[in-house]
Every structure is written in structure tokens, then in C-alpha cells.
PDB file of C-alpha atoms in Angstrom:
ATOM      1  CA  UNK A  28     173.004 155.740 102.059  1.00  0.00           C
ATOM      2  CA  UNK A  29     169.352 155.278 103.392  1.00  0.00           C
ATOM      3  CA  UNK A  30     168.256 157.534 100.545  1.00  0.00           C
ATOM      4  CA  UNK A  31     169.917 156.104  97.953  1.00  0.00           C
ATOM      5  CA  UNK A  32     168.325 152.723  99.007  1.00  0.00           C
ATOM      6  CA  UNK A  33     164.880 154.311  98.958  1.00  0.00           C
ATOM      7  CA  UNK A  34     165.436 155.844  95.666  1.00  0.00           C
ATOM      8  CA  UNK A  35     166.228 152.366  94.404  1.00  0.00           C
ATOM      9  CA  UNK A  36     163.388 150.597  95.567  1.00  0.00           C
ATOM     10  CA  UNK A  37     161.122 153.312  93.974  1.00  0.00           C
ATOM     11  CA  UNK A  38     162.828 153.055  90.440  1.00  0.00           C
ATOM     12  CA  UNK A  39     162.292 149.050  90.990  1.00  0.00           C
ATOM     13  CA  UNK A  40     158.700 149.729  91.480  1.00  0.00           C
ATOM     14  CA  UNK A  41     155.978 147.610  93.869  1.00  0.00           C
ATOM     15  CA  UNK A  42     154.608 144.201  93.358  1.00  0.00           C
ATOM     16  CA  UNK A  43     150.931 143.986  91.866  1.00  0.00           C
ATOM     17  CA  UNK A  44     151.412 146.572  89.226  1.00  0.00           C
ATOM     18  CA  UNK A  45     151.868 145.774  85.310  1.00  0.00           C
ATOM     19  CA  UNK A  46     155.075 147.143  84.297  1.00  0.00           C
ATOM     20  CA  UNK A  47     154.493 150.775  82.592  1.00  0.00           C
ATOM     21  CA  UNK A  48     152.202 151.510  84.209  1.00  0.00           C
ATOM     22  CA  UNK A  49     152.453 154.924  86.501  1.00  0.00           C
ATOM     23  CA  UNK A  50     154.098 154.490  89.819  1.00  0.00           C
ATOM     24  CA  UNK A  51     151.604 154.305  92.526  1.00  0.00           C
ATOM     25  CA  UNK A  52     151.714 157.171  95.596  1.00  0.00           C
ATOM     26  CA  UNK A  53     154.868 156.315  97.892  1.00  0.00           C
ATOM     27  CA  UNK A  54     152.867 156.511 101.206  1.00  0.00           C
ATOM     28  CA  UNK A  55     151.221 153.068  99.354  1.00  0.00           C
ATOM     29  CA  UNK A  56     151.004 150.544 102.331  1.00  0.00           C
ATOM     30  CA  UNK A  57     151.172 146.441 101.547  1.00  0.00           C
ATOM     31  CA  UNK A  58     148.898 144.543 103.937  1.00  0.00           C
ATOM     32  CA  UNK A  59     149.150 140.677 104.017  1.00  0.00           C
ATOM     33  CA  UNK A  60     145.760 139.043 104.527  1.00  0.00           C
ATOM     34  CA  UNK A  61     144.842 136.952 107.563  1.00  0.00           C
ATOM     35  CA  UNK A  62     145.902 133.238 106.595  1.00  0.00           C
ATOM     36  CA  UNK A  63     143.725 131.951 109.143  1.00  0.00           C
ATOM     37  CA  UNK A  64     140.529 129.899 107.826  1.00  0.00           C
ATOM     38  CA  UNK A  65     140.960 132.242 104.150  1.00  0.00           C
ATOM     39  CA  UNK A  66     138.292 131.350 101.545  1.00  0.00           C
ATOM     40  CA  UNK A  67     137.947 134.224  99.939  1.00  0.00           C
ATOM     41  CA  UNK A  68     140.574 135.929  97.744  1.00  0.00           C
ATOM     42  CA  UNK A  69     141.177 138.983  99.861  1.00  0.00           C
ATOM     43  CA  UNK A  70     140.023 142.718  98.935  1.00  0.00           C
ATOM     44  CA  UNK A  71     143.248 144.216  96.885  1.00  0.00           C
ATOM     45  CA  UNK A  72     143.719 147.909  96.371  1.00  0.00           C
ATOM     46  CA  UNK A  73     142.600 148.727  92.824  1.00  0.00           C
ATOM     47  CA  UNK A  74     145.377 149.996  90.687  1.00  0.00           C
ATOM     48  CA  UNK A  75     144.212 153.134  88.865  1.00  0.00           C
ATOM     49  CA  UNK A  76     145.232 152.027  85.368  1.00  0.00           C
ATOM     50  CA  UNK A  77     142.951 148.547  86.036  1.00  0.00           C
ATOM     51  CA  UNK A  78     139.635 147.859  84.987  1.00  0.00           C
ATOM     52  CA  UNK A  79     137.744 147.891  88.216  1.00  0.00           C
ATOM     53  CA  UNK A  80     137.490 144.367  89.132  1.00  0.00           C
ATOM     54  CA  UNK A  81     140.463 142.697  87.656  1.00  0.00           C
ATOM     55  CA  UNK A  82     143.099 143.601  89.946  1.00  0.00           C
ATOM     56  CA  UNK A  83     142.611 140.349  91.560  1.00  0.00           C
ATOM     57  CA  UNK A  84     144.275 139.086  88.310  1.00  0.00           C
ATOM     58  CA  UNK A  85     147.336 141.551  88.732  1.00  0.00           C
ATOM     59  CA  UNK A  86     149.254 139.010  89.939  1.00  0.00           C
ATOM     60  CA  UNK A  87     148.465 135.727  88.924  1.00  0.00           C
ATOM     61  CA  UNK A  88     150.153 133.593  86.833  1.00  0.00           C
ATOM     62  CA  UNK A  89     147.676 130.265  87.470  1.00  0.00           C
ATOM     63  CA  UNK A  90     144.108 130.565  87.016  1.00  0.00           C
ATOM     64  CA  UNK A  91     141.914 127.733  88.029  1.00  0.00           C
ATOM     65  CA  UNK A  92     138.481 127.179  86.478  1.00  0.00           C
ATOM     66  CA  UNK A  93     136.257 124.416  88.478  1.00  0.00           C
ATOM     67  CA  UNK A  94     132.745 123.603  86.313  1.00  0.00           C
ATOM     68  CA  UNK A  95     130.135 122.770  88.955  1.00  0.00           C
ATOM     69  CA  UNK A  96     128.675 119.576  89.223  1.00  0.00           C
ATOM     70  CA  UNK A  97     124.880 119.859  87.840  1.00  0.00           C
ATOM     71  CA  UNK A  98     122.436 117.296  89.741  1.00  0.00           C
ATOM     72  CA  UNK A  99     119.648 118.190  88.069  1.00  0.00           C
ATOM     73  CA  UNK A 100     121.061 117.674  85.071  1.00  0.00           C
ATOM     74  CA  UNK A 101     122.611 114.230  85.834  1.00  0.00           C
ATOM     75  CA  UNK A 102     119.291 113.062  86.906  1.00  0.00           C
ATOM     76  CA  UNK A 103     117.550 114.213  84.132  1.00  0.00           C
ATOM     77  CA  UNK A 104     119.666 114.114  81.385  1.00  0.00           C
ATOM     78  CA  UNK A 105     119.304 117.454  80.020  1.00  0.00           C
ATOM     79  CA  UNK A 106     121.425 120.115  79.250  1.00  0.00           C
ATOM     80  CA  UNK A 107     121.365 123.196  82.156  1.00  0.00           C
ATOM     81  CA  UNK A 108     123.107 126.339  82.473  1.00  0.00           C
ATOM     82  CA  UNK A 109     127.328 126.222  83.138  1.00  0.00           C
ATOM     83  CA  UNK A 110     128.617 127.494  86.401  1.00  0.00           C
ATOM     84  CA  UNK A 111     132.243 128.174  87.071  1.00  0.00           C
ATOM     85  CA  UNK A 112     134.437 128.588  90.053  1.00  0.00           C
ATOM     86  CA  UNK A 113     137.332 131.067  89.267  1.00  0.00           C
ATOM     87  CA  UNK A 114     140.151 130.561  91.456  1.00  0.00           C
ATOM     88  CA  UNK A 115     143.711 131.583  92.343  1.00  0.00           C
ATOM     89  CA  UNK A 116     146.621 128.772  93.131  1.00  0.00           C
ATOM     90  CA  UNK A 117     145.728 128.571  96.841  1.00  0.00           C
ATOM     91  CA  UNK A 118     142.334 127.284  95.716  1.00  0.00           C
ATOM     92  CA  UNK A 119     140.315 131.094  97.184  1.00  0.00           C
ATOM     93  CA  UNK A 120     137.838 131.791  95.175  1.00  0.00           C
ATOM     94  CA  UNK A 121     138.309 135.166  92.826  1.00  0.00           C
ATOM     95  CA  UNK A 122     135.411 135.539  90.883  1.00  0.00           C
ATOM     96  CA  UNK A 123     132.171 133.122  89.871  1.00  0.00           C
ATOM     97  CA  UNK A 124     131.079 132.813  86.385  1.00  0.00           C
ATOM     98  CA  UNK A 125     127.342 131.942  85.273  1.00  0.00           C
ATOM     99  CA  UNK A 126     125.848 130.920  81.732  1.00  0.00           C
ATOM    100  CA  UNK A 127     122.536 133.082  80.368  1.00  0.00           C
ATOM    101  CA  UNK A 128     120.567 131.082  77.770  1.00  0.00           C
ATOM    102  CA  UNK A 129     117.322 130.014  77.098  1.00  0.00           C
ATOM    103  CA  UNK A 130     116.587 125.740  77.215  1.00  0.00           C
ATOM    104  CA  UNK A 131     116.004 125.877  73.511  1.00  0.00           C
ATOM    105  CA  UNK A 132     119.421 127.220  72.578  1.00  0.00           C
ATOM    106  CA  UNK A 133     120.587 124.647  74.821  1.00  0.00           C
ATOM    107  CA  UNK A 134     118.554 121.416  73.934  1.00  0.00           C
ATOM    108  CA  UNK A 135     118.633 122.136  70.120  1.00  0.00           C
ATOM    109  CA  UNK A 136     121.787 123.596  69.617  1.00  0.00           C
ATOM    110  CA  UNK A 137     123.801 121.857  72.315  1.00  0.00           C
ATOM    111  CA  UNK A 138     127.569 122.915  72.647  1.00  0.00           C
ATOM    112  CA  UNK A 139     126.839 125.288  69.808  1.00  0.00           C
ATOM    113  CA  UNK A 140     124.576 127.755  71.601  1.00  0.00           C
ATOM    114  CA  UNK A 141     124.874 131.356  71.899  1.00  0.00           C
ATOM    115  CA  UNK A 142     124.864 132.716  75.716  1.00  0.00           C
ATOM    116  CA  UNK A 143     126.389 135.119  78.218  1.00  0.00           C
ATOM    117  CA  UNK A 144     128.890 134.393  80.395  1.00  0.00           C
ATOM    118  CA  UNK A 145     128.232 136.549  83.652  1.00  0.00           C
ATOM    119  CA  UNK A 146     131.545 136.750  85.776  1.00  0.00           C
ATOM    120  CA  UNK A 147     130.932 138.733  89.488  1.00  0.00           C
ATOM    121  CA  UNK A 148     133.445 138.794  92.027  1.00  0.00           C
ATOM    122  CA  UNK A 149     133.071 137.908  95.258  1.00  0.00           C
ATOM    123  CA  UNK A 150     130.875 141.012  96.550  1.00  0.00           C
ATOM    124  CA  UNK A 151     128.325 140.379  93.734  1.00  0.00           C
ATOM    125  CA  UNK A 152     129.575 143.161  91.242  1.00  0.00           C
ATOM    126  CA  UNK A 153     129.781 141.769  87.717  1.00  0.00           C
ATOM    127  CA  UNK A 154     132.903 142.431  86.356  1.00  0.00           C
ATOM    128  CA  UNK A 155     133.270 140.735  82.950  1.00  0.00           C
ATOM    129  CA  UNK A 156     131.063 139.905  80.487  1.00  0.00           C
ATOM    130  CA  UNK A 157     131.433 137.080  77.985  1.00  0.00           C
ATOM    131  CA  UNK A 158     129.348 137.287  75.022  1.00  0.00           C
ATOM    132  CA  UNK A 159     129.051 134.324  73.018  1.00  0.00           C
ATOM    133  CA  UNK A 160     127.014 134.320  69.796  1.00  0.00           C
ATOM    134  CA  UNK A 161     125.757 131.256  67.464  1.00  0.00           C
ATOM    135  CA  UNK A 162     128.261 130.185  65.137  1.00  0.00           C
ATOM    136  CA  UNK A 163     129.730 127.095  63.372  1.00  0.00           C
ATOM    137  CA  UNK A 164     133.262 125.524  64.417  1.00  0.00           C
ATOM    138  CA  UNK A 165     133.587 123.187  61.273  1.00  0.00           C
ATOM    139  CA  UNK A 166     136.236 123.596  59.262  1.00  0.00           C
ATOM    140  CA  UNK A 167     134.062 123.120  56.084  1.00  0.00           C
ATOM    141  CA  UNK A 168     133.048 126.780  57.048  1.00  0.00           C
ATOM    142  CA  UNK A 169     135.804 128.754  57.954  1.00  0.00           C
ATOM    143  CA  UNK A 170     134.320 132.206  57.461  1.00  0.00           C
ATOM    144  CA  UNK A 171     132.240 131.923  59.947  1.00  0.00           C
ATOM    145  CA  UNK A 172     134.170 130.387  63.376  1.00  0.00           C
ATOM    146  CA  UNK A 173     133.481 130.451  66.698  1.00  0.00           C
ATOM    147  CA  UNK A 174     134.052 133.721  68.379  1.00  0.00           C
ATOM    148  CA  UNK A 175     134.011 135.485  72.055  1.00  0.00           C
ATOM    149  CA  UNK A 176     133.661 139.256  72.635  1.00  0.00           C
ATOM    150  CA  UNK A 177     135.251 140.259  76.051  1.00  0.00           C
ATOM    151  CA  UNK A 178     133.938 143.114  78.538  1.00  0.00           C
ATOM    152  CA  UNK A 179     134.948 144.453  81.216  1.00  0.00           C
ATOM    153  CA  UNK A 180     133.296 146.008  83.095  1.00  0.00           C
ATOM    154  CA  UNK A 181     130.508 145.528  81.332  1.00  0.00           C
ATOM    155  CA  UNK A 182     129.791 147.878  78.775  1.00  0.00           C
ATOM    156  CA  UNK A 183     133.537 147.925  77.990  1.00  0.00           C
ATOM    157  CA  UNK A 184     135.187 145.629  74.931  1.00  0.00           C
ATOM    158  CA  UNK A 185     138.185 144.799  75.593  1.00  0.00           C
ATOM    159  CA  UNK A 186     139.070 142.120  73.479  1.00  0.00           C
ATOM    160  CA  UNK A 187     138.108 138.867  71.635  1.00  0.00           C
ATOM    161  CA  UNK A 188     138.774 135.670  70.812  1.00  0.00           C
ATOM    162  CA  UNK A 189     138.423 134.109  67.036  1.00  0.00           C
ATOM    163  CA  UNK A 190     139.031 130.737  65.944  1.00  0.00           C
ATOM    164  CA  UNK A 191     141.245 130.223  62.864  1.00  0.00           C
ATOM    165  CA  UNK A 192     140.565 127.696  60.240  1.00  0.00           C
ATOM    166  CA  UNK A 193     143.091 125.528  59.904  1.00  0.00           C
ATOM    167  CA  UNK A 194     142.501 121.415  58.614  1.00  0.00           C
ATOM    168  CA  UNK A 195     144.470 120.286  61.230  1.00  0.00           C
ATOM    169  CA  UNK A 196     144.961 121.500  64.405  1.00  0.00           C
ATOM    170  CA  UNK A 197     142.307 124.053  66.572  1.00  0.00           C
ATOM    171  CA  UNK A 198     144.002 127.829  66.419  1.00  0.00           C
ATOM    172  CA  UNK A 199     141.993 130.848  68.070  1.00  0.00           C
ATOM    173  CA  UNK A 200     143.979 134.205  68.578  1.00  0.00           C
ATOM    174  CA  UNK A 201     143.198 136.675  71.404  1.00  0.00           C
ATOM    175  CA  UNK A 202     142.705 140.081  70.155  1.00  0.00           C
ATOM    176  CA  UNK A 203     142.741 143.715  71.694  1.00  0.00           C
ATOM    177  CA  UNK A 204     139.699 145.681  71.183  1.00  0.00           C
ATOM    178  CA  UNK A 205     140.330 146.607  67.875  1.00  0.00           C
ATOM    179  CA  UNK A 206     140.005 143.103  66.618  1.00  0.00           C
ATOM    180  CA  UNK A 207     144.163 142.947  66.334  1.00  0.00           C
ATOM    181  CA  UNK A 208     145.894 140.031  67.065  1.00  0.00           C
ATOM    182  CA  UNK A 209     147.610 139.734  70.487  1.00  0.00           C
ATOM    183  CA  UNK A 210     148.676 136.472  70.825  1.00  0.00           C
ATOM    184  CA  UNK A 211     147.799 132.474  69.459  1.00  0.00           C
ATOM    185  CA  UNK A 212     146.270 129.421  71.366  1.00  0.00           C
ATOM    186  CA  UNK A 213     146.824 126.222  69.432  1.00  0.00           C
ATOM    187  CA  UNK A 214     145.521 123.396  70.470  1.00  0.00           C
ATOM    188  CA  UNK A 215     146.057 119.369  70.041  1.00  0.00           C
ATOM    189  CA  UNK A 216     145.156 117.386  66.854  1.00  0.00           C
ATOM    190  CA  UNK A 217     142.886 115.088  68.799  1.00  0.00           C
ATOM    191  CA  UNK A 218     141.769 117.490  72.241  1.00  0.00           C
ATOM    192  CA  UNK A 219     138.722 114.511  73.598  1.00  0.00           C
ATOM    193  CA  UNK A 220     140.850 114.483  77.132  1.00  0.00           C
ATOM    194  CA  UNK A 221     140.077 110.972  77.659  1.00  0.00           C
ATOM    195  CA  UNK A 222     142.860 109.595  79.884  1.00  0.00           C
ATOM    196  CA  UNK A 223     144.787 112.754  80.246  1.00  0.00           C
ATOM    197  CA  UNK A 224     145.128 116.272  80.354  1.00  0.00           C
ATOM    198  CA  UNK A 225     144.552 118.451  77.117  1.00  0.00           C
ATOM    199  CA  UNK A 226     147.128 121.485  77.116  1.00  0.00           C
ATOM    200  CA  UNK A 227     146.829 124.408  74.558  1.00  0.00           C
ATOM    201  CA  UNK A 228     149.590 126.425  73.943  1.00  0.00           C
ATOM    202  CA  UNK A 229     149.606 129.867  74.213  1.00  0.00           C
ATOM    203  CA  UNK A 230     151.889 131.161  71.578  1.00  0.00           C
ATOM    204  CA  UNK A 231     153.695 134.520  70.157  1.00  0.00           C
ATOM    205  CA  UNK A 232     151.533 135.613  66.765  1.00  0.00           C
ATOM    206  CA  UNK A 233     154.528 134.281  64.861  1.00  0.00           C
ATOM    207  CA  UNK A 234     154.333 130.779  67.019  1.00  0.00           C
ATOM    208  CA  UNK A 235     157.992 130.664  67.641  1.00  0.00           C
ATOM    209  CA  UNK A 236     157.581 131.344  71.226  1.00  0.00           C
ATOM    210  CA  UNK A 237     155.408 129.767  73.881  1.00  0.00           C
ATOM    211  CA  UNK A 238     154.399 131.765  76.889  1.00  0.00           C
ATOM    212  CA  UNK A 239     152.041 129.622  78.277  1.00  0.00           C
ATOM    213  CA  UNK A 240     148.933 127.439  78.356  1.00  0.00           C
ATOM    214  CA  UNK A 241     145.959 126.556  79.156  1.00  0.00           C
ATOM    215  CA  UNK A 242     145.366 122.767  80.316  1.00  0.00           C
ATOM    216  CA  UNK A 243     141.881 120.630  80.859  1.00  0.00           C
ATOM    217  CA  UNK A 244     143.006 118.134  84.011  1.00  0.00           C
ATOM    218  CA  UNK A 245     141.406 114.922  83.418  1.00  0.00           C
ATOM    219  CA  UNK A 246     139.348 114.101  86.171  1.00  0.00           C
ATOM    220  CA  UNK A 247     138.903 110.192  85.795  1.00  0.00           C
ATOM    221  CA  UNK A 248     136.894 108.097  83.549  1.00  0.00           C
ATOM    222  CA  UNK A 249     133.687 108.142  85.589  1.00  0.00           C
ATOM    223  CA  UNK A 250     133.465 111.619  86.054  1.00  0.00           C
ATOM    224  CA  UNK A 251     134.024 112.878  82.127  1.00  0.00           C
ATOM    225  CA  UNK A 252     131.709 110.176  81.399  1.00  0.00           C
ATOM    226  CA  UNK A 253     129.201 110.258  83.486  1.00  0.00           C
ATOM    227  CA  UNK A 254     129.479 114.153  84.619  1.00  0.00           C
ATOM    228  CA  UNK A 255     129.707 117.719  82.749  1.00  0.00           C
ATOM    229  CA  UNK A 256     132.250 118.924  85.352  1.00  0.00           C
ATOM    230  CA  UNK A 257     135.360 120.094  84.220  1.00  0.00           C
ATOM    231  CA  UNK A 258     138.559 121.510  85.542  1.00  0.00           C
ATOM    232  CA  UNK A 259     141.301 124.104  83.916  1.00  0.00           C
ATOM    233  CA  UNK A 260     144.349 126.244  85.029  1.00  0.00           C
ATOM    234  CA  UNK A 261     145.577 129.200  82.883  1.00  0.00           C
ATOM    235  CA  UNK A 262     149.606 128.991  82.903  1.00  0.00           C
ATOM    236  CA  UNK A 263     150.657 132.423  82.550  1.00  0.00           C
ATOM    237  CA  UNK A 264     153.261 135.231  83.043  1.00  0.00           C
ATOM    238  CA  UNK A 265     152.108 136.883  85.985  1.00  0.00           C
ATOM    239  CA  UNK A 266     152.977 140.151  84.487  1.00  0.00           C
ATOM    240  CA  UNK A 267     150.458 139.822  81.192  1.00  0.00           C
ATOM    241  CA  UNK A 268     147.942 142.460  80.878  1.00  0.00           C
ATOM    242  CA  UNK A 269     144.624 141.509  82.907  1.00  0.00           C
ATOM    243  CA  UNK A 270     142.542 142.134  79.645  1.00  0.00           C
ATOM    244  CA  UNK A 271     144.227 139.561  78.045  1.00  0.00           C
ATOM    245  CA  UNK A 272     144.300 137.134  81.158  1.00  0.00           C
ATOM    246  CA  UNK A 273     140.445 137.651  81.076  1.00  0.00           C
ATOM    247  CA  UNK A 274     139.857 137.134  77.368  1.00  0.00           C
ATOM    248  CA  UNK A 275     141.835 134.148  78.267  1.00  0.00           C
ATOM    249  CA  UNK A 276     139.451 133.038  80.841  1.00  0.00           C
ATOM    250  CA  UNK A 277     136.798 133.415  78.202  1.00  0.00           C
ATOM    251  CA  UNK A 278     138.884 131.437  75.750  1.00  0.00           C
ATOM    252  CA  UNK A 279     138.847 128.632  78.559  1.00  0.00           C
ATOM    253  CA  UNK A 280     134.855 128.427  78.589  1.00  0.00           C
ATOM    254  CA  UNK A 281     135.001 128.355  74.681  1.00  0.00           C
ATOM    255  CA  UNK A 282     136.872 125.276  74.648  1.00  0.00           C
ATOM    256  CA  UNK A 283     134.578 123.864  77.493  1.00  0.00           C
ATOM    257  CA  UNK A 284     131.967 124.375  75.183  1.00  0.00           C
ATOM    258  CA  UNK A 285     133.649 123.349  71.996  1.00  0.00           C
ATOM    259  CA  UNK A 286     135.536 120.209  72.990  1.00  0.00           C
ATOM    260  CA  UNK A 287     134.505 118.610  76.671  1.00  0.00           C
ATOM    261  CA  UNK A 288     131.035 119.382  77.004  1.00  0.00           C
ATOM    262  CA  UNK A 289     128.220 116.440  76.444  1.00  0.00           C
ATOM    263  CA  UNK A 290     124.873 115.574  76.886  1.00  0.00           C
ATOM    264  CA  UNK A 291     124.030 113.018  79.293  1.00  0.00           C
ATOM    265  CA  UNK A 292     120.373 112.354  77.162  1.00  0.00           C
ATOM    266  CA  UNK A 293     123.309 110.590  74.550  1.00  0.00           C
ATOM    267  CA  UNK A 294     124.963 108.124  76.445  1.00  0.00           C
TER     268      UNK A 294
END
């Protein structure tokens, strides 16, 4: 009877690993973290098929992105580089995210500015790359919309994001690596976020189906006013592939840039 248990809970598989992917060694051991005083997202066991550095994505299905406030830039009124807290749902910080780009791209071309996205985890070690490059979002220009390329580790592509022209609402798709489309984010006709939150749908290619989304909380009147710092979850199945939950974290600074972020040298 014992056996036939055991053989059970082997054909059921172990938490933390992506369905089809190849059963990990039976003498695996689970071992709970320390609650006490936790910070830090604890060290997980990399699963062989998983980029290195994204098993700490394995299994989450809320991602929380916190924009840090920028003093400097309040003071001043110019425009300095992002930095993002990544988090899980117990608020431990996963990963930490940091713009490159040079203070022209940033005072002259404002939300519109190609950069890199540097994303390290929690030891230092960068494990995705975002690489953003200088584009239009109009749609009097549709053949040439914003778009992310995804890396990780760096080096690696593994997928994009692309805006879609459309006259009405803002549509990106997440693609694999081979520029194919995975799934669709589509967003509100009117995303400013000014006395709510802003969700965008994450949608089946065909749209029938939605699997998720990814939300801008509103944070109050005085601090999107007066303040750059902006906070997102990713709603998703815990069990989507960790490529596509980091192209999705990319897709979260692209709307950052594209729809929430503002100079304080306007007001």
C-alpha cells in the first residue's frame, strides 16, 4: 500500500516545477525557510530546465514592482535613472531592477528614451536584461512601436514585447524568442491612473480568454502628482513559463515608461 502511495505522489510530481518539465531526483528534499525577521526571498534550488536566476519566479503567481522614490529628482526637477523593487506577495524582495541611460536621452527624449533595464537578484548576479531601444508609441506611426527585447541571463533572448497599433485601445503581445506571439496585454482606452488603479489584461492571442493582468495601484493624488513612484502587481497563473513571467516584468516597466511617468520640471 505504502508503495503504491509513493508511486502516486511521484506521477503527481513536486511543487516549484513547470509542468513538463523532467521529474526532479526522488532523494529531492523541500526545506521551508526561517519565517523569523525574513526580508529576503530565500535561496531556492535551481530547477535544471530554468534559466539560472528565475526560479524564484517558479512559483509565483503575484509579482510586485515598487518604483523608488527619487529625492534628487524631486528637488531638482529633473529626470534620473528608474529603480525598481521586485517582490513576491509577502512583500521579500526577489530581484532589484536599475535603468542605464545617459541624462540626454533622458532630458530630451523623456519617457521615450532608449535604456537598459539591469535586473540582479539578491546576491548581485544580473539575471535579466531589458533592452529598450528609441522608438515612437503614436499611433500615426504604427510601423515603428515601442518594443522590449528580453534576456536572460544575459546574453540569452528569450522573448519580447511589441506594441500593436490599434486607434483605440493600447495592445502589446509577448513573444518567444523567435518573435512569435505568446500571448496579448490590452490595456484601457484612457490608462492616466488618476483616482484609481489601471489594470491590463493579459489575454489568449485570440482575446477570448483572460489569464491575467497586470495592474498600476494608485497611490493617492499627492504622490502621482508630485512623485515618479509607482507601484504594480503581475496577476498570473503560477504555473506560466518564467520567460514569459519575466518578459512580463519588462512589459510592466514599458508601461511605466509609456503611460505614468512625468517630469517634475512640467508641473
Amino acid at each position: 500500500m505504502a508503495s503504491k502511495d509513493a508511486q502516486n505522489q511521484r506521477s503527481r510530481g513536486l511543487p516549484g516545477f513547470l509542468p513538463g518539465a523532467p521529474d526532479p531526483d526522488h532523494n529531492f528534499q523541500v526545506s521551508l525557510p526561517n519565517p523569523g525577521n525574513q526580508v529576503w526571498q530565500p535561496v531556492l534550488p535551481p530547477p535544471g530546465s530554468l534559466p539560472p536566476g528565475l526560479e524564484y519566479l517558479s512559483q509565483l503567481d503575484l509579482i510586485i514592482i515598487h518604483q523608488q522614490v527619487e529625492l534628487l529628482g524631486m528637488i531638482l526637477g529633473t529626470e534620473t535613472s528608474n529603480k525598481y523593487e521586485i517582490k513576491n506577495s509577502l512583500g521579500q524582495r526577489i530581484y532589484f531592477a536599475v535603468e542605464e541611460s545617459i541624462c540626454f536621452n533622458r532630458t530630451f527624449c523623456s519617457t521615450l528614451r532608449s535604456c537598459t533595464l539591469k535586473i540582479t537578484d539578491n546576491s548581485g548576479r544580473e539575471v535579466i536584461t531589458v533592452n529598450r531601444p528609441l522608438r515612437c508609441n503614436s499611433c500615426w506611426c504604427p510601423c515603428y512601436l515601442q518594443e522590449l527585447e528580453i534576456q536572460a541571463p544575459p546574453g540569452t533572448i528569450v522573448g519580447y514585447v511589441a506594441q500593436k497599433w490599434d486607434p483605440f485601445l493600447p495592445k502589446f503581445t509577448i513573444q518567444n524568442a523567435n518573435k512569435e506571439d505568446i500571448l496579448k496585454i490590452v490595456g484601457p482606452c484612457a490608462p492616466c491612473g488618476c483616482f484609481g488603479d489601471v489594470d491590463f489584461e493579459v489575454k489568449t492571442i485570440n482575446e477570448k480568454l483572460t489569464i491575467g493582468k497586470i495592474s498600476k495601484y494608485w497611490s493617492g493624488f499627492v504622490n502621482d502628482v508630485f512623485t515618479n513612484a509607482d507601484n504594480f502587481g503581475i496577476h498570473v497563473p503560477a504555473d506560466l513559463d518564467v520567460t514569459v513571467k519575466a518578459a512580463m516584468i519588462g512589459a510592466c516597466f514599458l508601461f511605466d515608461f509609456m503611460f505614468f511617468e512625468h517630469s517634475l520640471a512640467g508641473l
